[in-house]
Short mmCIF file of C-alpha atoms in Angstrom, two decimals:
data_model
loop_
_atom_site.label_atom_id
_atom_site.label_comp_id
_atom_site.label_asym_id
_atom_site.label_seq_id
_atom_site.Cartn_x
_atom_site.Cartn_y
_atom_site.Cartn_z
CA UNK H 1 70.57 149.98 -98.73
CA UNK H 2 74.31 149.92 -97.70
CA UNK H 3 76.49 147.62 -99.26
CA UNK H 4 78.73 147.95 -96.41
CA UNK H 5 76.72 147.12 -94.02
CA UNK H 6 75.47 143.83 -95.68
CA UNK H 7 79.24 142.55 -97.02
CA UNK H 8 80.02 142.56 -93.20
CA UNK H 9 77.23 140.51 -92.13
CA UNK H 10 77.56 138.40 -94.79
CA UNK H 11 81.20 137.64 -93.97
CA UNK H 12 80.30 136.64 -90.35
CA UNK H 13 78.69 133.62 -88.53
CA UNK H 14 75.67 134.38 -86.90
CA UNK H 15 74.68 130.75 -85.37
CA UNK H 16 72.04 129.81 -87.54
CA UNK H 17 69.99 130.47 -90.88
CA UNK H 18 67.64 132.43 -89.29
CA UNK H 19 69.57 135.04 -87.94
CA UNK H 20 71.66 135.35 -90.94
CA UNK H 21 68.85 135.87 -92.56
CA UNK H 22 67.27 138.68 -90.38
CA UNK H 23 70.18 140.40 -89.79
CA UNK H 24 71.03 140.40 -93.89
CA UNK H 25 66.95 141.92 -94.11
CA UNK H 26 68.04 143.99 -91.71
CA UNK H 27 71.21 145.46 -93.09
CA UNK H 28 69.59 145.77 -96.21
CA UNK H 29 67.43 148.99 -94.90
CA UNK H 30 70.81 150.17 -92.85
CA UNK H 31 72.48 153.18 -93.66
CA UNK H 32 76.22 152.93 -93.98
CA UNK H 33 76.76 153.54 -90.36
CA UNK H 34 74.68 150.67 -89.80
CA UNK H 35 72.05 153.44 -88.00
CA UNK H 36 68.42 154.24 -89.78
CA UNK H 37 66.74 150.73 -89.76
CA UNK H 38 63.24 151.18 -88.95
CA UNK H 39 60.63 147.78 -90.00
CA UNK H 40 58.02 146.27 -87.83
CA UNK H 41 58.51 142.54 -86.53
CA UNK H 42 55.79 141.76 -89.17
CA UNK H 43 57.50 143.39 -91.99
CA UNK H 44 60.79 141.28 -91.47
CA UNK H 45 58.47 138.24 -91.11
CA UNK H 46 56.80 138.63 -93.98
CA UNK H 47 59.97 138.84 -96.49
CA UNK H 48 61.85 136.35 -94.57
CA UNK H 49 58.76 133.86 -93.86
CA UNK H 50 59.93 132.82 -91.05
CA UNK H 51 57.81 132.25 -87.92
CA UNK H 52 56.80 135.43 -86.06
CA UNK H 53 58.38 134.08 -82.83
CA UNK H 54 61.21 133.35 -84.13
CA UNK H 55 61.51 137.08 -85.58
CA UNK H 56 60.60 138.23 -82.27
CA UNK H 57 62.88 135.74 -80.52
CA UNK H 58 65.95 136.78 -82.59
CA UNK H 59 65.57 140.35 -82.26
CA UNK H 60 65.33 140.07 -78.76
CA UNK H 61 68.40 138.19 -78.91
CA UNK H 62 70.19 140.88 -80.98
CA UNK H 63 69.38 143.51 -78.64
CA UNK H 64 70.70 141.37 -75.47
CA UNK H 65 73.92 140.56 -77.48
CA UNK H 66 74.84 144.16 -78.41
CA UNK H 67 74.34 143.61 -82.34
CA UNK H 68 71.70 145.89 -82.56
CA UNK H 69 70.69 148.85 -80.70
CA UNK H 70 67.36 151.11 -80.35
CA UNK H 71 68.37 154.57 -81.41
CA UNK H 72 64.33 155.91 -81.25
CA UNK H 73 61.26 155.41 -82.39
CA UNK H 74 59.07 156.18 -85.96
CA UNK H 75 55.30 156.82 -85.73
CA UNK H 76 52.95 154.50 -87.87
CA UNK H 77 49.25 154.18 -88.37
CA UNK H 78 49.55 151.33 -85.80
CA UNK H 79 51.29 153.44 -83.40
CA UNK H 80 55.47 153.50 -83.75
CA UNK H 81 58.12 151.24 -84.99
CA UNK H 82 61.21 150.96 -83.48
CA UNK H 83 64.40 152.46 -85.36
CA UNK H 84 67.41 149.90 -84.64
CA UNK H 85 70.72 150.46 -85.21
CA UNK H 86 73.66 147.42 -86.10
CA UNK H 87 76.73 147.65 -84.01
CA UNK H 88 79.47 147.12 -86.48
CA UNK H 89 82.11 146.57 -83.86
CA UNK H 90 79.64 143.33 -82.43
CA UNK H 91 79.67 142.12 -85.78
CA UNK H 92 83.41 142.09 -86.18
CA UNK H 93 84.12 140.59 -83.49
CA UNK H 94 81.94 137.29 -84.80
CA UNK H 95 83.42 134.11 -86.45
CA UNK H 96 84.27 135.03 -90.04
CA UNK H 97 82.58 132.37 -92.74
CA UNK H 98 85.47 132.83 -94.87
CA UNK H 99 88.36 129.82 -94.75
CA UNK H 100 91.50 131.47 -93.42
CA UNK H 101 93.76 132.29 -96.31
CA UNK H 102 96.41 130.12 -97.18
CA UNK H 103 100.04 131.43 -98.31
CA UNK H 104 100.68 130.12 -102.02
CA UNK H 105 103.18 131.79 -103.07
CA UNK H 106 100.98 133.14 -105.84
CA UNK H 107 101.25 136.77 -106.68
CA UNK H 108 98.65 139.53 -107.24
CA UNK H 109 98.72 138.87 -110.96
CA UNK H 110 99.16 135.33 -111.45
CA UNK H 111 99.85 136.20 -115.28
CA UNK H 112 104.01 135.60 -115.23
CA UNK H 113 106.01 139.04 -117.09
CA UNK H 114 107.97 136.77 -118.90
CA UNK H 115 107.38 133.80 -121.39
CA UNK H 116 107.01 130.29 -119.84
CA UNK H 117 109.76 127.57 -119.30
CA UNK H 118 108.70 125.17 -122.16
CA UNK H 119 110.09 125.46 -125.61
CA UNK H 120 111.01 128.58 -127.03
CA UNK H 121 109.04 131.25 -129.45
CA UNK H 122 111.00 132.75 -131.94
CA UNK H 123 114.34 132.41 -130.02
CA UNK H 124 112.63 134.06 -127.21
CA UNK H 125 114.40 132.85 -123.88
CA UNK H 126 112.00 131.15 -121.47
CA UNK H 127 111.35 132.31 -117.26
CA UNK H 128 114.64 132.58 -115.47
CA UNK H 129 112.50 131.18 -112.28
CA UNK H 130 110.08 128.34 -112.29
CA UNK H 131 106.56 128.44 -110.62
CA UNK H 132 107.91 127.08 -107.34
CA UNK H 133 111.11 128.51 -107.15
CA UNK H 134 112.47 128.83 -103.13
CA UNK H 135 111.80 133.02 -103.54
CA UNK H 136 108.06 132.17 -104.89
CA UNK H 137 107.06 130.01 -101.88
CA UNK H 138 105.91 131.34 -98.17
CA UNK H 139 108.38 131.14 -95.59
CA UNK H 140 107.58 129.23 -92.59
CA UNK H 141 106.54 130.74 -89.08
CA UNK H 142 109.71 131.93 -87.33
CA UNK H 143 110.72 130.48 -83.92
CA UNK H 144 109.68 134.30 -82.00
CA UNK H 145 106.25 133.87 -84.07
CA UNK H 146 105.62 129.95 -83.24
CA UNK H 147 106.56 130.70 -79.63
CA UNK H 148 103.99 134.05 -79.37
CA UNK H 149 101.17 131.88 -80.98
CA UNK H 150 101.83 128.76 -78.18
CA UNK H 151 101.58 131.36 -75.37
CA UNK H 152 98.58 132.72 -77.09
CA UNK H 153 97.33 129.17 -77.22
CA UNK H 154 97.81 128.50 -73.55
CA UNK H 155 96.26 131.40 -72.15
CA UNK H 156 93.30 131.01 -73.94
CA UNK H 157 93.48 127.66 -72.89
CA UNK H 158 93.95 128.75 -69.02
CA UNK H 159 90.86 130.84 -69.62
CA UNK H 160 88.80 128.47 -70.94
CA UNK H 161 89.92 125.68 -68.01
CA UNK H 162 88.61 128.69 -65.51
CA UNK H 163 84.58 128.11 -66.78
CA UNK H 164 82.48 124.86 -65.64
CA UNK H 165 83.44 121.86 -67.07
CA UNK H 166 80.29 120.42 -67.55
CA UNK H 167 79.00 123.56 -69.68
CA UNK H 168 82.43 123.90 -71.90
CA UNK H 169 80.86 123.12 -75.54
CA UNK H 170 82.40 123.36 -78.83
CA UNK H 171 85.83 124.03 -77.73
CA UNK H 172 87.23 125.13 -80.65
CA UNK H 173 84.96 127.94 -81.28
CA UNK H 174 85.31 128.62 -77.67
CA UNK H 175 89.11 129.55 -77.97
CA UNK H 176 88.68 131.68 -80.96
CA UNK H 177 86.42 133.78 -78.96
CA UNK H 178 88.77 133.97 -76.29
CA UNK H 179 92.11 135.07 -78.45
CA UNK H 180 88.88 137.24 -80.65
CA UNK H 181 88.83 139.35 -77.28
CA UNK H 182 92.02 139.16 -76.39
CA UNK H 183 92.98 140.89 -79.67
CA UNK H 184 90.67 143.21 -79.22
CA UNK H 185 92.21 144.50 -76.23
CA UNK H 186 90.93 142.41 -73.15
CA UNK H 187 93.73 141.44 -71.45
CA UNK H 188 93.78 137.80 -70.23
CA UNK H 189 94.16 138.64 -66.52
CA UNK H 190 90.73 140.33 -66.23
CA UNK H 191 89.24 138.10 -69.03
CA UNK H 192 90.07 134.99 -66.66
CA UNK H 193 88.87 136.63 -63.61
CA UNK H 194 86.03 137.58 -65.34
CA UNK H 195 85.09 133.47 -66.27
CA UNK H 196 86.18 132.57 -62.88
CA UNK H 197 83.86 135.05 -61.36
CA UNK H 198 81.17 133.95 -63.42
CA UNK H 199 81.78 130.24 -62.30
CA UNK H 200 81.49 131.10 -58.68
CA UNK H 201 78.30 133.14 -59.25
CA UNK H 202 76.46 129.99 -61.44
CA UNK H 203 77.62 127.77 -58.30
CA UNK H 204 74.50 125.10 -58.29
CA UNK H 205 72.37 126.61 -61.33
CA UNK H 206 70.16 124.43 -63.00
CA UNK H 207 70.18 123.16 -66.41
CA UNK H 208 67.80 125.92 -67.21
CA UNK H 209 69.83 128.63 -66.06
CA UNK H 210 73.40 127.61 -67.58
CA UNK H 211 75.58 128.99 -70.52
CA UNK H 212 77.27 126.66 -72.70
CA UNK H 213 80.99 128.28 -73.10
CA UNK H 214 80.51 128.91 -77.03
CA UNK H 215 77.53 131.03 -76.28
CA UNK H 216 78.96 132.67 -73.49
CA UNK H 217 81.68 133.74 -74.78
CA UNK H 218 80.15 134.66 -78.29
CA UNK H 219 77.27 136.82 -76.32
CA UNK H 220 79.94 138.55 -74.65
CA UNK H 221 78.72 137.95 -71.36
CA UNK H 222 82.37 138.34 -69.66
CA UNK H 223 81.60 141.47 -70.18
CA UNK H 224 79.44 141.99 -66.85
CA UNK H 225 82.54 141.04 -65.12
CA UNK H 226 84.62 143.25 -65.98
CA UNK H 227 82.58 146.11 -65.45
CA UNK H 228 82.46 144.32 -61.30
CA UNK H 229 86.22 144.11 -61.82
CA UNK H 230 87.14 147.72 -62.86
CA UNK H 231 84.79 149.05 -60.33
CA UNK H 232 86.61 146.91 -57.56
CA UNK H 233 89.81 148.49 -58.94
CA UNK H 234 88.46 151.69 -58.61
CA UNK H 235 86.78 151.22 -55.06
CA UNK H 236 90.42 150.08 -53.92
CA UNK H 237 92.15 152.99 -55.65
CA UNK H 238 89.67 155.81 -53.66
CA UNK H 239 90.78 153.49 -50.94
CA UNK H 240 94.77 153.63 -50.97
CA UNK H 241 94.43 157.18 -51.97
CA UNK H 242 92.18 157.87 -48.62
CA UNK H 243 94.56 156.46 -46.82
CA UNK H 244 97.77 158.08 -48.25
CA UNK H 245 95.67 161.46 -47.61
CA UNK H 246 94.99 160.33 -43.68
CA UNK H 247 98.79 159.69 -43.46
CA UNK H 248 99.67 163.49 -44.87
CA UNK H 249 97.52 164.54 -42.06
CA UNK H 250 98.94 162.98 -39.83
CA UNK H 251 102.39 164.33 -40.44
CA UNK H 252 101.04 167.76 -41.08
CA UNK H 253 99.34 167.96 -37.98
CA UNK H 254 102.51 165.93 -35.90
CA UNK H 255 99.98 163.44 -34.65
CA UNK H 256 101.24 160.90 -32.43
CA UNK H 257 100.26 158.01 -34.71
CA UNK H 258 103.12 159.26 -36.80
CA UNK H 259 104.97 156.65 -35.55
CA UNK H 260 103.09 154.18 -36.89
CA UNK H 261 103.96 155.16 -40.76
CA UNK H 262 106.80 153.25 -42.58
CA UNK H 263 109.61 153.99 -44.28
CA UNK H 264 107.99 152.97 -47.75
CA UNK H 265 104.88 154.67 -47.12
CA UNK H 266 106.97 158.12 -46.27
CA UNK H 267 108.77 157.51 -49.45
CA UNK H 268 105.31 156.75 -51.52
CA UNK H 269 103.77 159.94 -49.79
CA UNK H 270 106.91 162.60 -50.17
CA UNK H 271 107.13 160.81 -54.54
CA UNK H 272 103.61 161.98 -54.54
CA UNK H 273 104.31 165.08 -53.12
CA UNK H 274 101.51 165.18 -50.31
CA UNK H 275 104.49 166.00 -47.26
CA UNK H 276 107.84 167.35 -48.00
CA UNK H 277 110.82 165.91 -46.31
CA UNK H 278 111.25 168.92 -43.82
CA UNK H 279 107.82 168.05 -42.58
CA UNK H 280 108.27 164.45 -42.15
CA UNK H 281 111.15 165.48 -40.07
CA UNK H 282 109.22 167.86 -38.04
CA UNK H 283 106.68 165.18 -37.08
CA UNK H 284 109.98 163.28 -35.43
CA UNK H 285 110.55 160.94 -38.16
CA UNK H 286 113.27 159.80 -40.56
CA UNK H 287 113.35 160.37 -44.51
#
């Protein structure tokens, strides 16, 4: 069993009762890398007694949302059981349970050094500062921070505009999905093109087929388009350089379509070092 493991699940949403409770069962055989879980379906169902579909059901959904993995497979006298691992970074990035902490002004030890403000014992001089004194009590946000929060606020907004309309749900959780995976390194740009990709793809699903935002975003699924956007990015990359390298040949070999190449693109190619200036010159054009 792995403390860890199971103070991090219990710390995070996972949607429902059910899968809190499988995934705690489940982090209860995990090592402290979250890695060496290996139970049958029937196992978990009969110390959670829950429903053996909905066992099944959740695990599946576990798998599809990254939060566990297979790592292999145990033989058993009714043939194997599958060894799972959980994904710690998955279950970091969920909704904490906790209540976000509030500045008091109270210290580590709440215990004060010095004797109290009311009357004196034995001529001992009270606290020179009282409870709420101005140096006790949190400053407020600063005008930088308040500003860097509202931009934070409308871009997750902007990216939360970009899905469906009629399948944005639960707004709130919504946004603290989006800035969730914008802090963890998404950049809003892609993360947007990624929701607005997905709307043109579920053009005219039916109600069958559709993902509520809240889900969406908490299974991650943005995540399939940004693997379509990086490998666009890369396509056009092998593209421009292609070209650049068709350009150096044609200087190199003085090709009449020389002529055709621009002053920027000369520049561009002699910066990357593909021609030198003495051979642009030699193919009868300017540097």
């Amino acid at each position: 069993m792995s403390w860890r493991i199971a103070n991090e699940c219990a710390e995070r949403r996972f949607g429902s009762a059910a899968r809190k409770q499988i995934i705690m069962f489940l982090a209860d055989k995990a090592s402290d890398d979250g890695s060496g879980i290996w139970c049958s379906k029937g196992t978990i169902q009969r110390h959670t007694e829950l429903s053996e579909s909905t066992v099944k059901r959740t695990i599946i959904d576990f798998l599809r949302e990254g939060i566990l993995i297979e790592t292999g497979r145990r033989h058993c006298k009714n043939g194997y059981t599958v060894i799972y691992r959980i994904v710690l970074e998955r279950v970091a990035a969920l909704e904490p349970t906790a209540e976000p902490d509030i500045e008091t002004g109270v210290t580590v030890n709440p215990v004060q050094p010095e004797p109290g403000t009311g009357s004196t014992v034995n001529g001992v001089r009270g606290s020179r500062w009282t409870p709420n004194h101005p140096k006790t009590i949190h400053k407020p946000p600063t005008r930088r921070r308040e500003a860097a929060e509202e931009v934070e606020d409308l871009e997750a907004e902007k990216i939360l505009a970009a899905f469906p309309e009629d399948r944005i749900r639960d707004r709130r959780t919504s946004l603290l999905l989006i800035a969730a995976a914008v802090k963890a390194g998404v950049t809003p740009d892609d993360l947007l093109a990624a929701v607005k990709a997905y709307a043109k793809e579920s053009e005219g699903y039916t109600r069958s087929k559709v993902c509520f935002s809240d889900n969406w975003f908490k299974m991650r699924r943005w995540e399939k388009g940004l693997v379509q956007i990086q490998a666009d990015r890369e396509k056009a990359r092998e593209a421009k350089a292609k070209g650049r390298a068709s350009l150096a040949e044609w200087i190199h070999e003085r090709h009449p379509l020389c002529r055709h190449i621009t002053n920027r693109q000369i520049e561009d190619l002699i910066a990357s070092k593909m021609v030198t200036p003495e051979q642009v010159r030699s193919a009868g054009l300017q540097t």
